[in-house]
Backbone as a ProteinNet text record, in pm:
[ID]
protein_1_A
[PRIMARY]
MNFVNFIMDLLKDPRSAIAGWIIALGPVWVYTPLFLIVFIETGLVFFPFLPGDSLLFAAGVFSAPGGGLNLAATLIVFYAAAILGNTSNYWIARFFGSRIIDSGKVKQLTPERMAKLDTFFEKYGGLTIIITRFMPFFRTFAPFIAGTGHMNFGKFTIFNAIGGISWVSLFVLVGYFFGGIPFVQEHFEIIVLGIVAVSVAPAIIGAVKAALASRKKPESGAHAKK
[TERTIARY]
-5780.5	-5834.2	-5800.9	-5786.1	-5736.9	-5609.6	-5526.5	-5380.8	-5379.7	-5453	-5447.5	-5503.4	-5608.7	-5676.2	-5572.4	-5499.2	-5384.6	-5285.6	-5252.8	-5136.9	-5180.4	-5312.8	-5360.2	-5387.9	-5440.6	-5429.6	-5299.3	-5206.3	-5072.9	-5013.2	-5038.8	-5005.6	-5050.9	-5188.5	-5269.2	-5233.4	-5233.9	-5198.6	-5109.5	-4979.8	-4883.8	-4892.4	-4933.7	-4925.8	-5026.4	-5141.8	-5250.1	-5189.8	-5137.1	-5087.2	-4986.3	-4875.8	-4772.2	-4826	-4934.8	-4987.1	-5050.6	-5133.2	-5199.7	-5098	-4980.8	-4873.6	-4825	-4800.3	-4727.9	-4813.4	-4961	-5049.3	-5072.6	-5066.3	-5106.9	-4966.4	-4861.9	-4729.1	-4626.4	-4662.1	-4566.2	-4441.7	-4359.4	-4257.2	-4116.9	-4128.6	-4034.3	-4069.6	-4178.7	-4229	-4283.8	-4303.1	-4343.8	-4252	-4136.4	-4015	-4038	-4105.5	-4103.1	-4182.6	-4304.5	-4363.1	-4277.2	-4225.2	-4138.6	-4035.1	-3972.8	-3862.6	-3904.8	-4001	-4052.6	-4110.4	-4171.2	-4218.6	-4106.7	-3999.5	-3879.5	-3811.1	-3802.9	-3726.2	-3779.4	-3916.5	-3982.2	-3976	-4000.8	-3996	-3872.8	-3773.8	-3635.1	-3567.4	-3634.7	-3557.2	-3633	-3759.3	-3826.1	-3896.2	-3857.7	-3882.3	-4041.5	-4112.2	-4250.4	-4319.6	-4254.5	-4326.5	-4283.7	-4270.3	-4200.3	-4309.5	-4426.3	-4535.5	-4537.3	-4471.5	-4490.2	-4437	-4477.3	-4450.4	-4340.9	-4216.7	-4103.2	-4085.8	-4079.3	-4058.3	-4164.1	-4259.5	-4376.1	-4382.7	-4344.7	-4338.2	-4208.5	-4108.8	-3981.6	-4016.1	-4072.3	-4112	-4203.4	-4291.5	-4408.1	-4315.2	-4239.8	-4178.5	-4078	-4026.8	-3945.2	-4031.7	-4169.4	-4236.8	-4256.3	-4278.7	-4309.9	-4168	-4068.3	-3948.8	-3891.9	-3973	-3946	-3986.1	-3938.8	-3968.6	-4139.9	-4162.3	-4319.8	-4392.8	-4321.2	-4393.9	-4417.4	-4335.9	-4348.2	-4239.1	-4169.3	-4060.6	-3919	-3807.3	-3681	-3597.1	-3540.8	-3491.6	-3369.3	-3279.2	-3172.3	-3214.4	-3318.7	-3357.5	-3405.3	-3509.3	-3565.1	-3467	-3372.1	-3261.9	-3199	-3160.8	-3082.3	-3175	-3291.1	-3392.9	-3407.9	-3413.9	-3441.4	-3307.7	-3209.2	-3060.9	-3062.3	-3079.6	-3072.4	-3153.1	-3272.7	-3396	-3354.8	-3310.6	-3285.1	-3153.6	-3057.4	-2919	-2955.6	-2996.1	-3039.6	-3146.1	-3229.7	-3336.9	-3257.2	-3195.9	-3109.6	-3019.7	-2958.5	-2866.8	-2945.9	-3059.1	-3143.6	-3170.6	-3224.4	-3255.1	-3147.8	-3032.2	-2901	-2889.6	-2880.8	-2871	-2978.9	-3103	-3209.6	-3201.4	-3150.8	-3097.7	-2996.6	-2894.6	-2774.1	-2842.3	-2928.1	-2964.7	-3091.1	-3168.7	-3297.5	-3333.1	-3254.9	-3265.5	-3325.7	-3247.7	-3290	-3412.2	-3451.8	-3569.8	-3698.7	-3677.7	-3773.7	-3819.6	-3705.9	-3743.7	-3808.5	-3748.5	-3799.1	-3953.7	-3986.5	-4116.8	-4211.8	-4198	-4291.7	-4380.5	-4364.2	-4463.1	-4432.9	-4332.4	-4301.6	-4339.1	-4455.3	-4503.1	-4415.2	-4374.4	-4258.6	-4143.6	-4115	-3983.9	-4009	-4041	-4054.7	-3909.6	-3933.6	-3788.9	-3744.5	-3843.1	-3814.5	-3739.8	-3795	-3733.3	-3599.2	-3595.5	-3454.7	-3365.5	-3382.9	-3295.8	-3248	-3354.9	-3317.7	-3216.9	-3238	-3145	-3009.3	-3012.6	-2895.6	-2803.1	-2872.8	-2801.1	-2749.2	-2832.8	-2790.8	-2655.4	-2666.2	-2530.9	-2415.7	-2423.4	-2321	-2276.9	-2366.1	-2318.5	-2256.6	-2315.2	-2312.3	-2255.3	-2254.6	-2209	-2263.5	-2189.5	-2230.5	-2322.6	-2302.1	-2389.9	-2521.1	-2559.8	-2694.6	-2780.7	-2693.1	-2758.8	-2787.5	-2719.9	-2736.3	-2860.3	-2843.3	-2953.8	-3073.7	-3091.2	-3226.5	-3299.1	-3210.5	-3272.2	-3381.2	-3382.9	-3455.5	-3565.1	-3591.2	-3672.8	-3762	-3896.5	-3970.1	-3971.3	-4001	-3997.6	-3858.4	-3783.6	-3647.3	-3552	-3583.7	-3504.2	-3510.5	-3634.5	-3648.8	-3581.4	-3582.6	-3534.4	-3386	-3301.2	-3178	-3072.2	-3104.8	-3019.3	-3042	-3172.6	-3204.7	-3109.4	-3094.8	-3041.1	-2882	-2826	-2715.3	-2655	-2749.3	-2726.4	-2731.8	-2788.4	-2778.2	-2646.8	-2553.4	-2400.2	-2360.8	-2418	-2364.8	-2261	-2252.1	-2168	-2133.7	-2001.6	-1963.5	-2008.2	-2007.2	-2067.3	-2020.6	-1873.9	-1812.4	-1841	-1821.9	-1855.7	-2003.4	-2099.6	-2241.5	-2260.4	-2189.7	-2214.6	-2177.7	-2071.1	-2033.1	-2135.1	-2176.6	-2278.1	-2424.6	-2427.1	-2567.7	-2570.6	-2480.1	-2471	-2476.4	-2418.6	-2413.8	-2555.6	-2609.3	-2735.9	-2859.9	-2854.2	-2946.4	-2941.5	-2832.6	-2797.6	-2850.7	-2815.5	-2851.8	-3004.8	-3078.1	-3212.8	-3285.5	-3256.2	-3316.6	-3288.2	-3174.8	-3147.4	-3216.6	-3230.2	-3286.8	-3434.1	-3518.5	-3662.6	-3702	-3620.5	-3659.7	-3630.8	-3510.4	-3474.5	-3556.2	-3603.9	-3713.6	-3826	-3872.4	-3987.3	-3970.7	-3843.1	-3817.7	-3815.9	-3746.6	-3730.3	-3854.5	-3930	-4023.3	-4174.4	-4178.9	-4302.8	-4381.8	-4346.8	-4406.4	-4460	-4437.9	-4477	-4638.4	-4692.6	-4851.5	-4908.3	-4848.7	-4890.6	-4872.4	-4754.4	-4757.8	-4835.6	-4870.4	-4966	-5102.6	-5118.7	-5278	-5301.9	-5193.6	-5194.1	-5114.7	-5110.8	-5019.1	-5038.6	-5173.8	-5202.2	-5151.7	-5187.1	-5149.6	-4996.8	-4917.6	-4774.1	-4743.4	-4784.9	-4732.2	-4745.9	-4872.6	-4916.3	-4805.1	-4758.5	-4662.8	-4530.7	-4503.3	-4366	-4375.1	-4487.8	-4493	-4486.9	-4561.8	-4574.6	-4427.5	-4343.9	-4224.1	-4128.1	-4136.9	-4062	-4083.2	-4218.4	-4253.4	-4210.3	-4203.6	-4191.8	-4096.7	-3959.9	-3871.9	-3894.6	-3962.3	-4015	-4122	-4203.2	-4309.2	-4244.7	-4152.5	-4095.9	-4004.8	-3945.6	-3856.6	-3947.6	-4067	-4164.9	-4212.4	-4237.6	-4308.6	-4194.1	-4073.3	-3960.9	-3935.2	-3948	-3925	-4029	-4153.5	-4287.9	-4264.3	-4212	-4206.5	-4096.4	-3988.6	-3878.4	-3907.8	-3995.1	-4046.6	-4127.9	-4215.4	-4300.5	-4211.5	-4103.5	-4036.7	-3961.7	-3926.5	-3838.5	-3924.1	-4046.9	-4112.4	-4124.7	-4163.5	-4190.5	-4055.4	-3939.8	-3807.5	-3780.4	-3822.7	-3802.1	-3886	-4007.9	-4119.4	-4060.9	-4004.8	-3962.2	-3832.5	-3760.6	-3623.5	-3661.4	-3774.1	-3811.6	-3872.8	-3913.5	-3963.9	-3853.4
183.4	308.9	414	369	453.7	504.3	415.5	476.7	563.2	539.5	646.8	785.8	778.5	906.5	973	891.8	956.8	1020.4	956.2	1011.6	1153.1	1136.7	1248	1363.6	1337.7	1446.6	1508	1415.1	1471.3	1556.9	1527.5	1592.8	1735.3	1732.4	1858.2	1945	1896.3	1971.5	1904.3	1892.9	1841.5	1905.4	2042.3	2114	2059.9	2017.3	1971.9	1825.8	1745.2	1610.2	1609.8	1728.5	1730.5	1786.9	1882.6	1932.1	1830.1	1739.1	1627	1510.3	1507.3	1417.7	1462.4	1604.5	1674.5	1652.7	1666.9	1662.6	1522.9	1426.3	1286.7	1220.5	1230	1159	1245.8	1367.8	1450.8	1493.6	1569.2	1639.5	1536.8	1404.2	1315.3	1235	1151.3	1061.8	1111.5	1226.3	1309.1	1278.4	1253.2	1238.1	1115.5	1007.1	881.6	885.6	901.3	938.9	1009.5	1135.1	1215.3	1129.5	1056.9	975.7	876.5	791.3	684.1	753.5	855.9	891.9	906.6	996.4	1023.3	905.4	813.6	696	595.6	582.2	499.2	565.4	675.8	760.8	728.7	741.5	735.2	589.6	507.1	367.9	251.2	276.7	165	227.9	157.1	196.2	192	115.3	109.7	243.2	331.2	449.5	570.1	602.1	729.2	842.1	807.1	923.8	991.3	963.8	1009.3	1160.2	1248.4	1391.8	1439.1	1413.7	1445.2	1580.8	1665.1	1816.5	1897.2	1852.2	1950.1	1915.1	1782	1740.4	1819.5	1830.8	1899.2	2052.7	2097.4	2243.7	2266.3	2176.4	2203.9	2183	2068.4	2042.1	2154.2	2226.1	2345.8	2449.3	2476.4	2574	2545.1	2418.2	2377.2	2383.2	2394.3	2385.7	2537.8	2636	2775.1	2765	2879.4	2884.4	2883.5	2802.7	2788.8	2697.2	2628.7	2552.8	2410.1	2355	2234.6	2140.8	2171.2	2091.8	2161.8	2097	2161.3	2155	2259.5	2264.9	2167.5	2168	2076.2	1919.8	1879.7	1748.5	1719.1	1813.4	1796	1773.8	1860	1831.3	1697.4	1652.2	1545.2	1413.2	1410.8	1295.4	1288.7	1403.8	1400	1360.1	1418.5	1378.3	1230.5	1154.7	1017.8	962.7	994.2	924.8	929.4	1051.6	1065.3	970	978.1	895.2	757	725.1	578.4	522.1	602.8	553	526.6	622.3	602	479.4	445.6	329.1	196.8	207.1	86.1	55.2	173.2	148	93.2	142.1	81	-61	-109.3	-236.8	-342	-280.2	-365.4	-404.4	-285.6	-311.3	-407.2	-393.7	-490.6	-629.7	-657.4	-791.5	-842.1	-735.7	-789.3	-712.9	-613.4	-526.2	-582	-685	-743.4	-802.2	-879.9	-948.5	-845	-745.9	-633.4	-586.5	-555.5	-480.1	-585.4	-705.7	-809.7	-848.2	-812.5	-880.5	-781.4	-645	-563.1	-508.5	-542.9	-519.2	-356	-293.1	-158.3	-91.2	-38.6	20.8	167.6	214.6	348.5	313.9	187	153.2	129.2	233	208.6	213.8	149.7	135.1	290.5	386.4	518.7	598.4	567.9	628.3	581.2	436.7	365.7	429	438.1	492.6	642	710.6	851	869.5	757.2	764.6	706.8	610	577	658.6	763.7	871	971.3	996.8	1086.4	1031.3	903.3	835.7	848.9	843.1	845.6	988.8	1079.8	1226.6	1289.2	1266.2	1325.6	1244.9	1109.8	1018.2	1041	1046.5	1078.3	1200.1	1292.3	1422.6	1381.9	1285	1230.2	1209.9	1154.5	1137.8	1255.9	1355.9	1484.4	1567.1	1576.6	1627.8	1572.2	1446.3	1383.5	1383.7	1426.8	1449.1	1564.6	1634.2	1746	1726.4	1593.4	1556.3	1446.8	1463.6	1360.5	1248.8	1118.9	1007.5	971.4	1047.7	1015.4	1008.9	1063.3	1061.1	924.1	853.2	714	619	647.1	555.5	560.4	684.5	702.8	621	593.5	505.8	355.8	323	196	160.7	265.2	232.4	240.8	312.8	311.2	181.2	114.1	-13.9	-133	-113.4	-208.8	-226.8	-156.2	-172.5	-45.1	61.5	198.9	265.4	222.7	290.6	233.4	223.8	134	232	135.8	177.5	308.2	303	409.9	544.1	551.6	664.3	725.2	616.9	643.8	708.7	665.8	711.1	858.1	905.3	1033.9	1123.5	1084.4	1177.4	1168.2	1042.7	1027	1116.2	1130.6	1226	1366.6	1391.8	1544.7	1579.3	1489.9	1521.8	1514.8	1423	1427.4	1539.8	1586.7	1704.3	1820	1832.5	1956.7	1965	1866.8	1848.8	1889.4	1826.8	1842.3	1977.1	2030.1	2149.7	2255.4	2270.2	2354.1	2367.3	2250.9	2272.9	2307.5	2239.4	2265.7	2401.5	2455.3	2588.6	2686.5	2679.1	2757.1	2775.5	2650.1	2637.7	2721.8	2700.8	2759.9	2902.7	2983.1	3122.6	3173.6	3138.1	3188.3	3147	3028.9	2992.9	3049	3155.3	3240.6	3367.9	3403.4	3525.6	3497.6	3608.1	3594.8	3552.2	3589.1	3562.5	3402.2	3331.5	3210.6	3139.3	3182	3105.8	3113.6	3231.3	3230.5	3143.5	3141.7	3064.7	2937.8	2861.5	2750.2	2648	2607.4	2484.7	2534.3	2656.7	2678.9	2679.2	2729.4	2723.1	2583.1	2492.6	2351.6	2295.5	2320.9	2268.2	2324.7	2453.4	2504.2	2457.2	2421.4	2346.3	2207.2	2141.9	2013.2	2015.6	2130.1	2154.9	2177.8	2270.8	2300.1	2191.8	2106.3	1991.5	1894.7	1878.4	1761.2	1815.8	1944.3	2021.6	1956	1922	1873.1	1727.7	1660.7	1532	1541.3	1634	1649.9	1695.2	1784.6	1835.6	1742.5	1642.6	1553.7	1444.8	1414.7	1320.6	1374.3	1495.8	1584.5	1572.1	1593.9	1579	1457.6	1347.6	1210.4	1170.9	1207.2	1182.8	1235.8	1376.6	1438.6	1373.9	1351.6	1283.9	1135.7	1070.8	954.4	957.8	1072.3	1084.1	1149.8	1210.8	1252	1155.2	1048.7	928.8	868	825.7	767.7	849.4	971.1	1079	1073.6	1089.2	1121	990.3	872.9	732.1	725.9	781	778.1	871	981.3	1082.6	1034.5	947.1	889.8	791.7	711	585.2	661.8	779.8	854	883.1
20226	20196.3	20311.5	20437.2	20551.3	20522	20461.9	20447.1	20338.4	20237.7	20118.4	20170.4	20246.9	20311.9	20403.3	20475.6	20548.5	20473.3	20364.7	20281	20219.1	20160	20104.8	20199.7	20333.4	20432.9	20468.1	20473.4	20492.8	20392.3	20259.7	20158.9	20154.5	20175.6	20184.8	20294.1	20426.6	20547.3	20637.5	20616.8	20719.3	20835.7	20864.5	20961.2	21090.2	21028.2	21124.9	21161.3	21067.7	21137	21221	21211.6	21317.2	21442	21417.7	21562.5	21626.1	21564.8	21635.3	21696.5	21636.4	21686.5	21800.2	21818.1	21911.8	22048.1	22019	22142.1	22187.8	22092.1	22120	22165.3	22119.6	22142.2	22240.5	22254.2	22347.1	22264.8	22330.7	22276.6	22229.5	22286.2	22252.8	22146.8	22142.3	22071.6	21932.6	21928.6	21809.8	21701.9	21735.6	21627.5	21568.2	21629.9	21573.4	21430.3	21425	21278.4	21191.4	21217.6	21145.1	21071.9	21155.3	21126	21018.7	21062.2	20961.8	20824	20842.2	20696.8	20597.4	20641.7	20570.5	20531.3	20627.5	20617.9	20518.3	20530.8	20449.7	20289	20280.7	20160.6	20080.3	20161.1	20087.9	20095.3	20184.7	20209.4	20133.2	20107.4	20040.7	19892.6	19806.8	19677.5	19629	19736.6	19707.2	19730.5	19817.8	19884.4	19820.7	19693.2	19645	19664.1	19691.9	19702.1	19821.6	19925	20074.8	20050.8	20138.2	20111.4	20194.8	20143.1	20232.9	20223.4	20122.9	20109.1	20193.3	20191	20276	20416.3	20444.4	20588.7	20654.5	20567.2	20630.1	20658.1	20566.9	20585	20698.5	20705.5	20827.8	20957.5	20963.1	21078.2	21111.9	21027	21053.3	21108.5	21070.6	21131.6	21281.3	21308.6	21444.6	21538.4	21464.1	21522	21584.5	21542.2	21580.4	21724.7	21804.3	21955.9	21958.3	22062.6	22095	21999.9	21913.8	21825.2	21857.6	21954.7	21996.3	21984.1	21862.6	21831.6	21865	21865.5	21884	21767.9	21723.5	21588.5	21585.5	21673.1	21676.1	21649.8	21741.3	21743	21594.6	21553.2	21410.2	21288.2	21307.4	21199.4	21222.2	21336.3	21360.4	21322	21383.2	21320.7	21191.8	21122.8	20969	20896.5	20939.2	20880.8	20895.8	20999.4	21026.9	20932.3	20938.2	20852.5	20677.5	20658.5	20507.8	20478.8	20560.6	20532.3	20522.6	20652.6	20659.4	20568.5	20526.9	20437.4	20287.9	20261	20124.4	20144.6	20247.9	20278.5	20263.8	20324.3	20318.5	20176.2	20104	19952.6	19876.2	19895.9	19842.2	19842.2	19977.3	20009.1	19963.8	19967.7	19913.3	19770.5	19702.9	19560.5	19509	19619.5	19594.5	19618.3	19702.2	19715.3	19641.1	19623.9	19548.4	19415.8	19384.4	19273.2	19162.7	19093.3	18969.7	18970.4	19085.2	19096.7	19119.4	19187.5	19179.5	19059.9	18977.5	18860	18755.2	18776.2	18651.7	18701.1	18838.6	18871.8	18817.4	18784.3	18737.6	18841.1	18974	19084	19116.3	19093.5	19116.9	19000.2	18968.1	18824.6	18817	18918.8	18901.7	18838	18833.8	18785.2	18633	18556.7	18419	18340.8	18218.6	18125.6	18111.8	18103	18080.3	18184.6	18308.6	18428	18459.7	18441.8	18462.1	18386.2	18239.8	18145	18183.1	18223.1	18265.2	18373.6	18481.3	18587.4	18562.6	18461.8	18393.7	18340.5	18256.9	18198.3	18291.6	18402	18513.3	18560.1	18606.1	18653.3	18568.7	18442	18334.5	18332.9	18333.9	18307.1	18453.8	18565.3	18686.2	18802.4	18775.8	18872.4	19019.8	19122.8	19267.1	19277.5	19191.4	19202.1	19179.8	19105.7	19101.7	19232.4	19334.1	19454.2	19524.8	19499.2	19561.3	19484.2	19354.1	19276.3	19291	19285	19307.8	19434.4	19535.8	19668	19659.5	19567.4	19548.4	19461.7	19416	19316.3	19385.3	19397.8	19442.4	19344.2	19378.7	19304.2	19260.6	19207	19168.9	19288.3	19391.4	19520.4	19575	19547.7	19603.1	19498.4	19388.1	19279.1	19271.6	19294.9	19278.1	19341	19482.1	19566.5	19530.9	19470.1	19419.9	19315	19210.5	19097.3	19129.2	19221	19259.4	19320.7	19399	19448.9	19364	19229.9	19135.5	19062.5	19103.2	19037.4	18989.9	18999.3	18953.7	19051.2	19158.9	19251	19378.3	19417.2	19534.9	19659.5	19759.5	19885.9	19949.9	19957.3	20020.3	19950.9	19797.1	19739.4	19760.3	19748	19767.3	19900.2	20005	20146.9	20151.7	20085.3	20088.2	20034	19909.1	19837.7	19894.9	19959.8	20036.4	20156.8	20241.2	20352.6	20318.2	20199.4	20156.6	20117.2	20013.1	19986.9	20081.1	20171.9	20276.5	20375.1	20396.1	20493.3	20424.2	20292.9	20212.5	20209.6	20154.3	20151.2	20278.5	20390.7	20521.3	20564.4	20547.4	20611.8	20516	20402.3	20316.1	20349.6	20359.2	20378.8	20524.4	20614.3	20749.4	20794.7	20747.1	20793.2	20724.8	20596	20545.5	20630.7	20664.5	20750.4	20879.6	20937.5	21073.7	21053	20941.3	20956.5	20884.9	20812.9	20739.6	20777.4	20841.3	20876.4	20964.2	21045.8	21131.4	21075.3	20927.4	20878.6	20860.8	20885.4	20893.8	20769.1	20649.7	20530.5	20503.4	20549	20538.4	20616.5	20754.1	20829.8	20772.3	20715.4	20653.2	20515.1	20466	20318.9	20330.9	20448.1	20459.2	20364.5	20338.4	20257	20119.4	20071.1	19923.2	19911.7	20018	20012.1	20020.8	20102.4	20088.8	19955.8	19894.1	19733.8	19653.7	19684.9	19595.5	19594.9	19719.3	19731.3	19665.2	19675	19599.2	19465.7	19410.4	19273.8	19227.2	19285.3	19245.2	19242.8	19360	19370	19257.9	19222.1	19131.3	18971.4	18973	18813.6	18731.9	18794	18713.9	18664.5	18746.4	18692.4	18583	18600.2	18508.4	18385.9	18384.9	18265.1	18200.9	18284.7	18223.4	18148.5	18188.4	18147.5	18011.1	18007.3	17885.6	17765.3	17809.3	17708.5	17670	17731.2	17686.9	17608.2	17628.5	17562.5	17416	17420.8	17291.3	17211.1	17275.3	17206.5	17145	17200.1	17161.4	17039	17040.1	16940.4	16807	16840.3	16720.6	16645.7	16734.6	16659.9	16566.1	16576.6	16478.6	16342.5	16375.6	16274.4	16183	16252.4	16167.5	16106.3	16158	16069.2	15968.3	15971.9	15856.4	15758.3	15790.5	15685.5	15620.8	15680.5	15641.3	15544.6	15558	15470.8	15322.9	15350.2	15206.9	15130.5
[MASK]
++++++++++++++++++++++++++++++++++++++++++++++++++++++++++++++++++++++++++++++++++++++++++++++++++++++++++++++++++++++++++++++++++++++++++++++++++++++++++++++++++++++++++++++++++++++++++++++++++++++++++++++++++++++++++++++++++

C-alpha cells in the first residue's frame, strides 16, 4: 500500500518528490531515484504506470539555475535510463517473452494491445519504437514486442537511442525553459495532470476506437445473416 501511495503522490506532485530527494540525498545521489524510475518504467514490463513524462518535466524545472539539479547531468542520466531501460525490456522479451505472455500475469498485455502493437510494427517498423516513446503504457510494451522477434537488436538499438533522446529532451527542456514562469509555478499540479492527460490521450482514443470496431463487427455479421 505504501508503494501505491508513493506512485500516486509522484503522479500528482513530482515537484515535491524531487525537492525532497534533493534535500535528503544531495546534488549527486538525487539522480539515483530519477534514473531508477525511468529505467523501471521503460525496462520492466510489469511497471508501465510509473510517471515518466511528468517526472522528466519536473526534473527539467529543477534543472534551471538555482533549482538544485544540473541540466547536462539530468539529460545524461535520463538518456541512459531511457535507452538502457528499453534495452533491458528487449532482452527480457528475447529470453522470457512467450512465457510471460502465456502466464497471463501481466494483465496489461491484452490480446488487443498486442495486436495493436503488431500492426504498428507492420506499418512503421522501427518508427514504432520512437512513436511509442511518447505514449505511456505503449512505450513499456513496444520494446518487449520488438524483443519477441519483430526486430533485430542492431536496428532496435538505433531507433531506441533516437526515441529515448527525443523523449527525454522534449520533456526536460520544456520544464527547463518554461517551468520558471509564474503561471506554471502557481498551477504546477494542474499542468502536470494536463501533461499526463495529453500523454495518455492517444492510448485512450485507440482503446475507444478498438471497442467501437469490435462492437461493429458483430452488428455487421448479424446484418449479413439477415
